[in-house]
Amino acid sequence: MRTRRKQPDVPAPDRAWDEIVPGLWMGGHEFQGMSGQREFAVVRDEFEVVQTLLRLPGHGPDPGVEHHVWPIPDGPLDGTQLAGVMRLAQAASEALDDGRKVLVRCYHGYNRSGLVVAHALVRRGHTADEAIRLIRSRRSPWALHNELFVEYLRTGLPTARLLEELTE
């Protein structure tokens, strides 16, 4: 399964991760370092919960950190994949309610992580467009540049999931 499309026109983020709302962070596995070179983002114990949508060996987190892995493509998702995104968003929201610090990450921290974080924000009372604007202002204007994911959010993930399952 392919999990990341090559997009040379999309710049790497300036930071490994960014806080979107208090306690909820969005990030990736690679970023543009201060030297101008690409650097790997390795999670140690900075977060109490890490959700990984693209797993690369050697990128953490440390043992003892709660770690959820749900690899999905940066493209069309089937009903099962959307259900997993919804479960991760629920788990992130519940961890925030418990006062825990959560990181949701994918490759650059733009699309897949954005989908989970945006759905968590929607669950917490934001509209889809508010969540998208907030993520783009806090992470990067490139966040959620996958228009299909934006469409999923605007449709509502539960509805998008049902529609995808009907076409399967």
Coordinates of C-alpha atoms in Angstrom, one line a residue:
M1 CA 0.0 0.0 0.0
R2 CA 1.3 3.4 -0.9
T3 CA 1.1 5.8 2.0
R4 CA 2.7 9.0 0.7
R5 CA 2.6 10.7 -2.7
K6 CA 5.7 12.5 -4.0
Q7 CA 4.9 16.2 -4.0
P8 CA 8.1 18.2 -4.7
D9 CA 6.2 21.5 -4.9
V10 CA 5.0 21.2 -1.3
P11 CA 7.7 22.5 1.1
A12 CA 8.6 20.7 4.3
P13 CA 7.4 22.3 7.5
D14 CA 9.6 24.6 9.5
R15 CA 9.1 22.7 12.7
A16 CA 8.7 19.1 13.7
W17 CA 5.3 19.7 15.3
D18 CA 3.0 22.6 16.2
E19 CA 0.3 23.0 18.9
I20 CA -3.1 23.5 17.3
V21 CA -5.1 23.9 20.5
P22 CA -3.8 23.5 24.1
G23 CA -2.5 19.9 24.4
L24 CA -3.2 18.9 20.8
W25 CA -0.2 18.9 18.5
M26 CA 0.2 18.1 14.8
G27 CA 3.5 17.1 13.2
G28 CA 5.4 14.8 11.0
H29 CA 8.6 12.7 10.6
E30 CA 10.6 15.3 8.6
F31 CA 11.0 19.1 8.7
Q32 CA 13.2 21.9 7.4
G33 CA 15.8 22.6 10.0
M34 CA 17.3 25.9 11.0
S35 CA 20.3 25.0 8.7
G36 CA 18.0 24.8 5.7
Q37 CA 18.5 21.0 5.6
R38 CA 15.8 18.5 6.1
E39 CA 15.9 16.9 9.5
F40 CA 14.1 13.9 11.0
A41 CA 11.6 14.5 13.8
V42 CA 12.1 11.8 16.4
V43 CA 9.5 11.7 19.3
R44 CA 10.9 10.6 22.6
D45 CA 8.7 11.3 25.7
E46 CA 7.5 14.9 24.9
F47 CA 3.9 13.6 24.5
E48 CA 1.8 11.2 26.6
V49 CA -0.1 10.0 23.5
V50 CA 1.3 9.7 20.0
Q51 CA -0.9 8.8 17.0
T52 CA 1.0 7.7 13.9
L53 CA -0.5 7.6 10.4
L54 CA 2.7 6.8 8.7
R55 CA 5.2 4.7 10.6
L56 CA 8.9 5.0 10.0
P57 CA 11.5 3.0 12.0
G58 CA 13.6 4.9 14.5
H59 CA 11.2 7.8 14.9
G60 CA 9.8 6.9 18.3
P61 CA 8.1 7.3 20.6
D62 CA 10.0 6.0 23.6
P63 CA 8.7 2.8 25.4
G64 CA 6.0 3.6 27.8
V65 CA 4.4 6.3 25.7
E66 CA 0.9 5.4 24.5
H67 CA 1.2 4.9 20.8
H68 CA -1.6 4.3 18.2
V69 CA -0.6 3.4 14.7
W70 CA -3.1 3.5 11.8
P71 CA -1.3 3.8 8.4
I72 CA -3.5 5.3 5.8
P73 CA -2.7 6.7 2.3
D74 CA -2.6 10.4 1.5
G75 CA -5.4 9.8 -1.0
P76 CA -8.8 8.2 -1.2
L77 CA -9.8 6.3 2.0
D78 CA -12.2 3.4 2.3
G79 CA -14.8 3.0 5.0
T80 CA -12.5 1.0 7.3
Q81 CA -9.8 3.6 7.0
L82 CA -12.2 6.5 7.7
A83 CA -13.5 4.5 10.7
G84 CA -10.0 4.3 12.0
V85 CA -9.5 8.1 11.5
M86 CA -12.7 8.6 13.5
R87 CA -11.5 6.3 16.3
L88 CA -8.1 8.2 16.5
A89 CA -9.9 11.5 16.7
Q90 CA -12.1 10.2 19.5
A91 CA -9.1 8.9 21.4
A92 CA -7.2 12.2 20.9
S93 CA -10.3 14.1 22.2
E94 CA -10.6 11.8 25.2
A95 CA -6.9 12.2 26.0
L96 CA -7.3 16.0 25.9
D97 CA -10.3 15.7 28.3
D98 CA -7.9 13.8 30.6
G99 CA -5.3 16.6 30.4
R100 CA -2.9 14.5 28.4
K101 CA -0.6 16.0 25.7
V102 CA -1.3 14.4 22.3
L103 CA 0.7 14.4 19.0
V104 CA -0.9 13.3 15.8
R105 CA 1.7 12.8 13.0
C106 CA 2.2 11.7 9.4
Y107 CA 5.0 12.4 7.0
H108 CA 5.1 16.2 6.9
G109 CA 2.2 16.7 9.3
Y110 CA -0.1 18.3 6.7
N111 CA -2.8 16.0 5.4
R112 CA -3.3 12.7 7.3
S113 CA -2.6 14.2 10.7
G114 CA -4.7 17.2 9.6
L115 CA -7.7 15.0 8.9
V116 CA -7.5 13.4 12.4
V117 CA -6.9 16.7 14.2
A118 CA -9.6 18.5 12.3
H119 CA -12.1 15.7 13.1
A120 CA -11.1 15.9 16.8
L121 CA -11.8 19.6 16.7
V122 CA -15.1 19.1 15.0
R123 CA -16.0 16.6 17.8
R124 CA -15.1 19.3 20.2
G125 CA -17.5 21.9 18.7
H126 CA -15.7 23.5 15.8
T127 CA -17.2 23.6 12.3
A128 CA -15.1 21.9 9.6
D129 CA -14.1 25.2 8.1
E130 CA -13.1 26.6 11.5
A131 CA -11.0 23.5 12.2
I132 CA -9.3 23.8 8.8
R133 CA -8.5 27.5 9.2
L134 CA -7.2 26.9 12.7
I135 CA -4.9 24.1 11.5
R136 CA -3.6 26.1 8.6
S137 CA -2.9 29.1 10.8
R138 CA -1.1 27.1 13.5
R139 CA 0.7 24.4 11.4
S140 CA 1.1 25.7 7.9
P141 CA -0.8 27.1 5.0
W142 CA 0.0 23.8 3.3
A143 CA -1.9 21.8 6.0
L144 CA -4.9 20.0 4.5
H145 CA -3.9 20.8 0.9
N146 CA -5.4 17.4 0.0
E147 CA -8.7 18.6 -1.3
L148 CA -10.3 15.2 -0.9
F149 CA -9.6 15.3 2.9
V150 CA -11.1 18.8 3.0
E151 CA -14.2 17.4 1.2
Y152 CA -14.4 14.5 3.7
L153 CA -14.3 17.1 6.6
R154 CA -17.0 19.3 5.0
T155 CA -19.2 16.3 4.3
G156 CA -18.6 15.0 7.8
L157 CA -16.5 11.9 8.4
P158 CA -19.5 9.6 9.4
T159 CA -21.3 10.5 6.2
A160 CA -18.2 10.2 4.1
R161 CA -17.6 6.8 5.6
L162 CA -21.1 5.6 4.8
L163 CA -20.8 6.9 1.2
E164 CA -17.4 5.1 0.8
E165 CA -18.9 1.9 2.1
L166 CA -21.8 2.1 -0.3
T167 CA -19.3 2.3 -3.3
E168 CA -17.2 -0.6 -2.1

